[in-house]
mmCIF file of N, CA and C in Angstrom:
data_model
loop_
_atom_site.group_PDB
_atom_site.id
_atom_site.type_symbol
_atom_site.label_atom_id
_atom_site.label_comp_id
_atom_site.label_asym_id
_atom_site.label_seq_id
_atom_site.Cartn_x
_atom_site.Cartn_y
_atom_site.Cartn_z
ATOM 1 N N MET Z 1 96.829 125.334 111.228
ATOM 2 C CA MET Z 1 96.764 125.358 113.382
ATOM 3 C C MET Z 1 97.629 123.922 113.717
ATOM 4 N N ALA Z 2 98.691 124.642 114.644
ATOM 5 C CA ALA Z 2 99.675 123.835 114.981
ATOM 6 C C ALA Z 2 98.953 123.327 116.435
ATOM 7 N N THR Z 3 98.928 121.806 116.769
ATOM 8 C CA THR Z 3 98.824 121.102 118.050
ATOM 9 C C THR Z 3 99.881 120.327 118.392
ATOM 10 N N ALA Z 4 99.679 120.139 119.649
ATOM 11 C CA ALA Z 4 100.993 119.354 120.008
ATOM 12 C C ALA Z 4 101.020 118.521 120.141
ATOM 13 N N LEU Z 5 102.307 117.560 120.004
ATOM 14 C CA LEU Z 5 102.459 116.046 119.634
ATOM 15 C C LEU Z 5 101.967 114.901 120.731
ATOM 16 N N GLN Z 6 101.544 114.064 120.135
ATOM 17 C CA GLN Z 6 100.716 113.017 121.282
ATOM 18 C C GLN Z 6 101.747 112.647 122.018
ATOM 19 N N PRO Z 7 101.455 111.568 122.973
ATOM 20 C CA PRO Z 7 102.515 110.932 123.872
ATOM 21 C C PRO Z 7 103.058 110.084 123.124
ATOM 22 N N VAL Z 8 104.662 109.867 123.381
ATOM 23 C CA VAL Z 8 105.546 108.993 123.042
ATOM 24 C C VAL Z 8 104.602 107.430 123.415
ATOM 25 N N THR Z 9 104.705 107.308 122.224
ATOM 26 C CA THR Z 9 103.796 105.688 122.468
ATOM 27 C C THR Z 9 104.880 104.567 121.713
ATOM 28 N N PRO Z 10 104.667 103.115 122.395
ATOM 29 C CA PRO Z 10 105.404 102.060 121.373
ATOM 30 C C PRO Z 10 105.273 101.550 120.106
ATOM 31 N N PHE Z 11 106.918 101.677 119.443
ATOM 32 C CA PHE Z 11 106.303 100.934 117.642
ATOM 33 C C PHE Z 11 105.414 100.201 117.989
ATOM 34 N N ASP Z 12 105.095 99.134 119.028
ATOM 35 C CA ASP Z 12 104.206 97.844 118.780
ATOM 36 C C ASP Z 12 102.762 98.219 118.637
ATOM 37 N N THR Z 13 102.514 99.852 119.231
ATOM 38 C CA THR Z 13 101.353 100.503 119.096
ATOM 39 C C THR Z 13 101.255 100.991 117.492
ATOM 40 N N PHE Z 14 102.275 101.245 116.638
ATOM 41 C CA PHE Z 14 102.068 101.819 115.491
ATOM 42 C C PHE Z 14 102.267 100.481 114.472
ATOM 43 N N ALA Z 15 102.777 99.298 115.250
ATOM 44 C CA ALA Z 15 102.387 98.299 113.952
ATOM 45 C C ALA Z 15 100.998 97.397 114.131
ATOM 46 N N ALA Z 16 100.665 97.417 115.360
ATOM 47 C CA ALA Z 16 99.942 97.069 115.277
ATOM 48 C C ALA Z 16 97.922 97.421 114.194
ATOM 49 N N LEU Z 17 98.575 98.501 113.313
ATOM 50 C CA LEU Z 17 97.570 99.392 113.230
ATOM 51 C C LEU Z 17 97.751 98.657 111.136
ATOM 52 N N ASP Z 18 96.643 98.418 110.988
ATOM 53 C CA ASP Z 18 97.253 97.352 109.724
ATOM 54 C C ASP Z 18 96.443 98.771 108.181
ATOM 55 N N ILE Z 19 97.345 99.613 107.981
ATOM 56 C CA ILE Z 19 97.153 100.235 106.660
ATOM 57 C C ILE Z 19 97.423 100.292 105.949
ATOM 58 N N ARG Z 20 96.419 100.098 104.741
ATOM 59 C CA ARG Z 20 96.446 99.422 103.268
ATOM 60 C C ARG Z 20 96.817 100.405 102.099
ATOM 61 N N VAL Z 21 96.805 99.953 101.073
ATOM 62 C CA VAL Z 21 96.422 100.978 99.708
ATOM 63 C C VAL Z 21 95.163 100.387 99.117
ATOM 64 N N GLY Z 22 94.502 100.881 98.570
ATOM 65 C CA GLY Z 22 93.263 100.422 98.365
ATOM 66 C C GLY Z 22 92.879 101.655 96.783
ATOM 67 N N THR Z 23 92.285 100.943 96.006
ATOM 68 C CA THR Z 23 91.525 101.989 94.633
ATOM 69 C C THR Z 23 90.508 101.833 94.577
ATOM 70 N N ILE Z 24 89.803 102.887 94.975
ATOM 71 C CA ILE Z 24 88.247 103.746 95.372
ATOM 72 C C ILE Z 24 87.872 103.344 93.851
ATOM 73 N N VAL Z 25 86.400 102.176 93.580
ATOM 74 C CA VAL Z 25 85.967 101.771 92.545
ATOM 75 C C VAL Z 25 84.177 102.215 92.430
ATOM 76 N N ALA Z 26 83.968 102.702 93.924
ATOM 77 C CA ALA Z 26 82.528 103.485 93.635
ATOM 78 C C ALA Z 26 82.511 104.332 94.702
ATOM 79 N N VAL Z 27 81.717 105.387 94.219
ATOM 80 C CA VAL Z 27 81.219 106.700 95.239
ATOM 81 C C VAL Z 27 79.996 106.776 95.220
ATOM 82 N N GLU Z 28 79.168 107.325 96.022
ATOM 83 C CA GLU Z 28 78.067 107.435 96.247
ATOM 84 C C GLU Z 28 77.683 108.360 96.801
ATOM 85 N N ALA Z 29 76.520 109.011 96.946
ATOM 86 C CA ALA Z 29 76.254 110.239 98.125
ATOM 87 C C ALA Z 29 75.450 109.734 99.091
ATOM 88 N N PHE Z 30 75.917 110.765 100.250
ATOM 89 C CA PHE Z 30 75.646 109.967 101.862
ATOM 90 C C PHE Z 30 74.117 111.176 102.214
ATOM 91 N N PRO Z 31 73.682 111.602 102.016
ATOM 92 C CA PRO Z 31 73.071 112.916 102.101
ATOM 93 C C PRO Z 31 72.124 112.899 103.817
ATOM 94 N N GLU Z 32 72.469 111.469 104.152
ATOM 95 C CA GLU Z 32 72.365 111.161 105.463
ATOM 96 C C GLU Z 32 72.987 111.550 106.572
ATOM 97 N N ALA Z 33 74.438 111.969 106.019
ATOM 98 C CA ALA Z 33 75.579 112.230 107.209
ATOM 99 C C ALA Z 33 75.332 113.479 107.494
ATOM 100 N N ARG Z 34 76.144 113.827 109.106
ATOM 101 C CA ARG Z 34 75.668 114.707 109.642
ATOM 102 C C ARG Z 34 76.424 115.708 108.928
ATOM 103 N N LYS Z 35 77.615 115.750 108.322
ATOM 104 C CA LYS Z 35 78.681 116.413 107.610
ATOM 105 C C LYS Z 35 78.441 115.935 106.063
ATOM 106 N N PRO Z 36 78.938 117.031 105.482
ATOM 107 C CA PRO Z 36 78.810 116.511 103.630
ATOM 108 C C PRO Z 36 80.412 115.154 103.958
ATOM 109 N N ALA Z 37 79.454 114.142 102.970
ATOM 110 C CA ALA Z 37 80.235 113.109 103.057
ATOM 111 C C ALA Z 37 79.918 111.705 101.765
ATOM 112 N N TRP Z 38 80.857 111.476 101.473
ATOM 113 C CA TRP Z 38 80.955 110.220 100.247
ATOM 114 C C TRP Z 38 81.215 108.978 100.560
ATOM 115 N N LYS Z 39 80.090 108.201 100.870
ATOM 116 C CA LYS Z 39 80.049 106.667 100.245
ATOM 117 C C LYS Z 39 81.271 106.015 99.471
ATOM 118 N N LEU Z 40 82.080 105.143 100.349
ATOM 119 C CA LEU Z 40 83.527 105.457 98.931
ATOM 120 C C LEU Z 40 83.649 103.554 99.143
ATOM 121 N N THR Z 41 83.183 102.849 98.142
ATOM 122 C CA THR Z 41 83.795 101.138 97.744
ATOM 123 C C THR Z 41 85.061 101.563 97.721
ATOM 124 N N ILE Z 42 86.223 100.786 98.296
ATOM 125 C CA ILE Z 42 87.615 100.238 97.742
ATOM 126 C C ILE Z 42 87.748 99.178 97.906
ATOM 127 N N ASP Z 43 88.557 98.959 96.094
ATOM 128 C CA ASP Z 43 89.498 97.528 96.200
ATOM 129 C C ASP Z 43 90.680 97.670 97.151
ATOM 130 N N PHE Z 44 90.359 96.457 97.770
ATOM 131 C CA PHE Z 44 92.101 96.469 98.087
ATOM 132 C C PHE Z 44 92.834 94.749 97.882
ATOM 133 N N GLY Z 45 92.773 94.658 96.660
ATOM 134 C CA GLY Z 45 93.029 93.780 95.868
ATOM 135 C C GLY Z 45 92.274 92.105 96.961
ATOM 136 N N PRO Z 46 93.896 91.800 96.849
ATOM 137 C CA PRO Z 46 93.658 90.042 97.261
ATOM 138 C C PRO Z 46 92.499 89.612 98.843
ATOM 139 N N LEU Z 47 92.286 91.508 99.519
ATOM 140 C CA LEU Z 47 92.082 91.207 100.876
ATOM 141 C C LEU Z 47 89.994 91.718 100.050
ATOM 142 N N GLY Z 48 90.132 92.385 99.011
ATOM 143 C CA GLY Z 48 88.655 92.195 98.752
ATOM 144 C C GLY Z 48 88.364 93.910 98.942
ATOM 145 N N THR Z 49 87.298 94.160 99.012
ATOM 146 C CA THR Z 49 86.391 95.624 98.943
ATOM 147 C C THR Z 49 85.582 95.766 100.196
ATOM 148 N N ARG Z 50 86.166 96.658 100.865
ATOM 149 C CA ARG Z 50 85.900 96.975 101.705
ATOM 150 C C ARG Z 50 84.596 98.486 101.638
ATOM 151 N N ARG Z 51 83.705 99.382 102.596
ATOM 152 C CA ARG Z 51 83.188 100.608 102.551
ATOM 153 C C ARG Z 51 83.549 101.440 103.181
ATOM 154 N N SER Z 52 82.924 103.017 103.398
ATOM 155 C CA SER Z 52 83.700 103.730 103.988
ATOM 156 C C SER Z 52 83.519 104.960 103.447
ATOM 157 N N SER Z 53 82.929 105.746 104.448
ATOM 158 C CA SER Z 53 82.203 107.115 104.666
ATOM 159 C C SER Z 53 83.559 108.209 105.204
ATOM 160 N N ALA Z 54 83.589 109.304 103.968
ATOM 161 C CA ALA Z 54 84.904 109.694 103.994
ATOM 162 C C ALA Z 54 84.026 111.090 103.729
ATOM 163 N N GLN Z 55 84.561 112.194 104.646
ATOM 164 C CA GLN Z 55 83.852 113.293 105.022
ATOM 165 C C GLN Z 55 85.218 114.328 103.667
ATOM 166 N N ILE Z 56 85.283 114.271 102.396
ATOM 167 C CA ILE Z 56 86.336 114.670 101.664
ATOM 168 C C ILE Z 56 85.225 115.209 100.498
ATOM 169 N N THR Z 57 84.195 116.104 100.909
ATOM 170 C CA THR Z 57 82.875 116.801 99.592
ATOM 171 C C THR Z 57 83.481 118.079 98.925
ATOM 172 N N VAL Z 58 84.444 118.549 99.915
ATOM 173 C CA VAL Z 58 84.949 119.313 99.696
ATOM 174 C C VAL Z 58 86.174 120.199 98.154
ATOM 175 N N HIS Z 59 87.010 118.520 98.551
ATOM 176 C CA HIS Z 59 88.679 118.652 97.260
ATOM 177 C C HIS Z 59 88.093 117.664 96.504
ATOM 178 N N TYR Z 60 86.852 116.973 96.339
ATOM 179 C CA TYR Z 60 86.607 115.740 95.518
ATOM 180 C C TYR Z 60 85.920 115.416 95.296
ATOM 181 N N THR Z 61 85.234 115.307 93.862
ATOM 182 C CA THR Z 61 83.757 114.892 93.448
ATOM 183 C C THR Z 61 84.237 113.263 92.857
ATOM 184 N N PRO Z 62 82.509 112.646 92.918
ATOM 185 C CA PRO Z 62 82.918 111.459 92.365
ATOM 186 C C PRO Z 62 83.658 111.117 91.332
ATOM 187 N N GLU Z 63 83.900 111.748 90.691
ATOM 188 C CA GLU Z 63 84.415 111.942 88.855
ATOM 189 C C GLU Z 63 86.203 111.492 89.116
ATOM 190 N N THR Z 64 86.546 112.913 90.102
ATOM 191 C CA THR Z 64 87.904 112.585 90.423
ATOM 192 C C THR Z 64 88.803 111.458 91.708
ATOM 193 N N LEU Z 65 87.365 110.573 92.282
ATOM 194 C CA LEU Z 65 87.860 109.930 93.282
ATOM 195 C C LEU Z 65 87.728 108.462 92.814
ATOM 196 N N VAL Z 66 86.988 108.081 91.174
ATOM 197 C CA VAL Z 66 86.898 107.032 91.061
ATOM 198 C C VAL Z 66 88.185 106.232 90.393
ATOM 199 N N GLY Z 67 89.307 105.472 90.377
ATOM 200 C CA GLY Z 67 90.519 105.306 90.502
ATOM 201 C C GLY Z 67 91.401 105.697 90.756
ATOM 202 N N ARG Z 68 91.730 106.569 91.796
ATOM 203 C CA ARG Z 68 92.340 107.041 93.384
ATOM 204 C C ARG Z 68 92.696 105.651 93.963
ATOM 205 N N GLN Z 69 93.615 105.867 94.492
ATOM 206 C CA GLN Z 69 94.608 104.911 95.447
ATOM 207 C C GLN Z 69 94.303 105.589 96.825
ATOM 208 N N VAL Z 70 93.957 105.267 97.465
ATOM 209 C CA VAL Z 70 94.036 105.817 99.098
ATOM 210 C C VAL Z 70 94.472 104.865 100.300
ATOM 211 N N ALA Z 71 95.285 105.474 101.098
ATOM 212 C CA ALA Z 71 95.333 104.396 102.396
ATOM 213 C C ALA Z 71 94.373 104.360 103.559
ATOM 214 N N ALA Z 72 93.834 103.311 104.160
ATOM 215 C CA ALA Z 72 92.805 102.967 105.356
ATOM 216 C C ALA Z 72 93.508 101.973 106.055
ATOM 217 N N VAL Z 73 93.049 102.449 107.312
ATOM 218 C CA VAL Z 73 93.470 101.697 108.702
ATOM 219 C C VAL Z 73 92.063 100.879 108.124
ATOM 220 N N MET Z 74 92.681 99.168 107.715
ATOM 221 C CA MET Z 74 91.706 97.972 107.740
ATOM 222 C C MET Z 74 90.833 97.540 108.970
ATOM 223 N N ASN Z 75 91.754 97.521 110.434
ATOM 224 C CA ASN Z 75 91.623 96.836 111.033
ATOM 225 C C ASN Z 75 90.672 97.583 112.526
ATOM 226 N N PHE Z 76 90.682 98.184 112.676
ATOM 227 C CA PHE Z 76 89.858 98.825 113.529
ATOM 228 C C PHE Z 76 87.890 98.939 113.309
ATOM 229 N N ALA Z 77 87.352 98.428 114.197
ATOM 230 C CA ALA Z 77 86.311 97.716 114.191
ATOM 231 C C ALA Z 77 84.879 98.685 113.635
ATOM 232 N N PRO Z 78 84.877 98.010 112.612
ATOM 233 C CA PRO Z 78 83.151 98.614 111.399
ATOM 234 C C PRO Z 78 82.200 99.759 112.213
ATOM 235 N N ARG Z 79 81.918 101.084 112.300
ATOM 236 C CA ARG Z 79 81.829 102.206 112.263
ATOM 237 C C ARG Z 79 79.851 102.014 111.984
ATOM 238 N N GLN Z 80 79.324 101.937 112.436
ATOM 239 C CA GLN Z 80 77.961 102.686 112.282
ATOM 240 C C GLN Z 80 77.728 104.247 111.915
ATOM 241 N N ILE Z 81 77.558 104.445 110.972
ATOM 242 C CA ILE Z 81 77.197 106.114 110.666
ATOM 243 C C ILE Z 81 76.047 106.320 109.858
ATOM 244 N N GLY Z 82 74.765 106.231 110.349
ATOM 245 C CA GLY Z 82 73.675 106.609 109.894
ATOM 246 C C GLY Z 82 72.917 104.508 109.865
ATOM 247 N N LYS Z 83 72.544 105.051 108.882
ATOM 248 C CA LYS Z 83 72.512 103.734 108.170
ATOM 249 C C LYS Z 83 73.554 102.610 107.566
ATOM 250 N N PHE Z 84 74.915 102.861 107.378
ATOM 251 C CA PHE Z 84 76.036 102.951 106.163
ATOM 252 C C PHE Z 84 76.859 102.628 107.886
ATOM 253 N N MET Z 85 77.108 101.091 106.934
ATOM 254 C CA MET Z 85 78.293 100.399 108.229
ATOM 255 C C MET Z 85 79.859 100.769 107.289
ATOM 256 N N SER Z 86 80.753 101.681 107.886
ATOM 257 C CA SER Z 86 82.158 102.117 107.488
ATOM 258 C C SER Z 86 82.720 101.145 107.765
ATOM 259 N N GLU Z 87 83.411 100.412 107.073
ATOM 260 C CA GLU Z 87 84.776 99.200 107.411
ATOM 261 C C GLU Z 87 85.876 99.254 107.644
ATOM 262 N N VAL Z 88 86.242 100.696 106.944
ATOM 263 C CA VAL Z 88 87.213 101.083 107.310
ATOM 264 C C VAL Z 88 87.696 102.421 107.139
ATOM 265 N N LEU Z 89 88.806 102.819 107.870
ATOM 266 C CA LEU Z 89 88.540 104.512 108.086
ATOM 267 C C LEU Z 89 90.305 105.281 106.810
ATOM 268 N N THR Z 90 89.625 105.748 105.728
ATOM 269 C CA THR Z 90 90.354 106.745 105.070
ATOM 270 C C THR Z 90 91.227 108.056 105.363
ATOM 271 N N LEU Z 91 92.332 107.762 105.500
ATOM 272 C CA LEU Z 91 93.111 108.394 106.052
ATOM 273 C C LEU Z 91 93.568 109.633 104.947
ATOM 274 N N GLY Z 92 93.441 110.987 105.611
ATOM 275 C CA GLY Z 92 93.813 111.787 105.808
ATOM 276 C C GLY Z 92 94.079 112.994 105.714
ATOM 277 N N PHE Z 93 94.583 114.364 105.912
ATOM 278 C CA PHE Z 93 95.550 115.231 106.499
ATOM 279 C C PHE Z 93 94.784 116.938 106.275
ATOM 280 N N PRO Z 94 94.196 117.371 107.764
ATOM 281 C CA PRO Z 94 93.639 118.552 107.425
ATOM 282 C C PRO Z 94 94.193 119.440 106.346
ATOM 283 N N ASP Z 95 93.793 120.569 105.333
ATOM 284 C CA ASP Z 95 94.568 121.658 105.083
ATOM 285 C C ASP Z 95 94.791 122.271 105.546
ATOM 286 N N ALA Z 96 94.693 123.547 104.876
ATOM 287 C CA ALA Z 96 94.588 125.301 105.876
ATOM 288 C C ALA Z 96 93.774 125.019 106.413
ATOM 289 N N GLU Z 97 92.546 125.244 106.046
ATOM 290 C CA GLU Z 97 91.042 125.368 105.729
ATOM 291 C C GLU Z 97 90.320 124.130 107.181
ATOM 292 N N GLY Z 98 90.973 123.427 107.154
ATOM 293 C CA GLY Z 98 90.526 122.057 108.275
ATOM 294 C C GLY Z 98 89.522 120.776 107.018
ATOM 295 N N GLU Z 99 89.760 121.217 106.258
ATOM 296 C CA GLU Z 99 89.499 120.391 104.950
ATOM 297 C C GLU Z 99 90.320 118.763 104.384
ATOM 298 N N VAL Z 100 89.854 117.658 104.740
ATOM 299 C CA VAL Z 100 90.468 116.732 104.483
ATOM 300 C C VAL Z 100 91.190 116.396 102.776
ATOM 301 N N VAL Z 101 92.174 116.072 103.139
ATOM 302 C CA VAL Z 101 93.727 115.867 101.806
ATOM 303 C C VAL Z 101 93.716 114.591 101.861
ATOM 304 N N LEU Z 102 93.476 113.824 101.011
ATOM 305 C CA LEU Z 102 93.417 112.663 101.192
ATOM 306 C C LEU Z 102 95.031 111.947 101.316
ATOM 307 N N VAL Z 103 95.243 110.590 101.384
ATOM 308 C CA VAL Z 103 96.671 109.897 101.678
ATOM 309 C C VAL Z 103 96.713 109.050 100.662
ATOM 310 N N MET Z 104 98.046 109.384 99.818
ATOM 311 C CA MET Z 104 97.621 109.035 98.986
ATOM 312 C C MET Z 104 99.212 108.656 98.197
ATOM 313 N N PRO Z 105 99.670 107.093 97.186
ATOM 314 C CA PRO Z 105 101.066 106.658 97.623
ATOM 315 C C PRO Z 105 100.915 107.639 96.049
ATOM 316 N N GLU Z 106 102.808 107.746 95.932
ATOM 317 C CA GLU Z 106 103.074 109.047 94.539
ATOM 318 C C GLU Z 106 103.158 108.435 93.443
ATOM 319 N N ARG Z 107 102.766 107.120 93.873
ATOM 320 C CA ARG Z 107 102.623 106.021 91.941
ATOM 321 C C ARG Z 107 101.435 105.433 92.508
ATOM 322 N N PRO Z 108 101.272 104.192 91.018
ATOM 323 C CA PRO Z 108 100.987 103.082 91.395
ATOM 324 C C PRO Z 108 101.229 102.065 92.610
ATOM 325 N N VAL Z 109 100.454 100.879 92.823
ATOM 326 C CA VAL Z 109 101.261 100.211 93.997
ATOM 327 C C VAL Z 109 100.369 99.257 93.840
ATOM 328 N N PRO Z 110 100.312 97.582 94.440
ATOM 329 C CA PRO Z 110 99.033 96.878 94.233
ATOM 330 C C PRO Z 110 98.451 97.229 95.407
ATOM 331 N N ASN Z 111 96.826 96.868 94.901
ATOM 332 C CA ASN Z 111 95.865 97.067 95.640
ATOM 333 C C ASN Z 111 96.677 96.002 97.279
ATOM 334 N N GLY Z 112 96.220 96.232 97.842
ATOM 335 C CA GLY Z 112 96.083 95.043 99.344
ATOM 336 C C GLY Z 112 97.303 95.569 99.778
ATOM 337 N N GLY Z 113 98.661 96.368 99.675
ATOM 338 C CA GLY Z 113 99.803 96.656 99.960
ATOM 339 C C GLY Z 113 99.694 97.392 101.402
ATOM 340 N N ARG Z 114 100.438 96.509 102.542
ATOM 341 C CA ARG Z 114 100.427 97.304 103.599
ATOM 342 C C ARG Z 114 101.366 98.248 103.799
ATOM 343 N N LEU Z 115 101.153 99.738 104.827
ATOM 344 C CA LEU Z 115 101.732 100.407 105.050
ATOM 345 C C LEU Z 115 103.437 100.159 105.856
ATOM 346 N N PHE Z 116 104.379 100.484 105.922
ATOM 347 C CA PHE Z 116 105.415 99.982 107.288
ATOM 348 C C PHE Z 116 106.498 100.855 106.787
#
């Protein structure tokens, strides 16, 4: 599904996003979510752990997620999703069917590293 590009934005807008890498250390079911999702606990090294709700149940099971490094936006305001507080936005791209494929480094990197 092709979409139009977003309007041109200053680089400072992108630089204001704090996108970091972390390792998923725990995955829980999230049956209360409107769309199928997992509750992730992600270790960002010196920045500690954060939780995230992610609609990634089509391509990923808890067993395939634990130990995987992912990218997440750290400085968005926490978002209440049902009774769960999502603290970071885990990043992904839609595949051809619109299902989320996670953004991950192509080799291991230190947890907490910032995207630049």
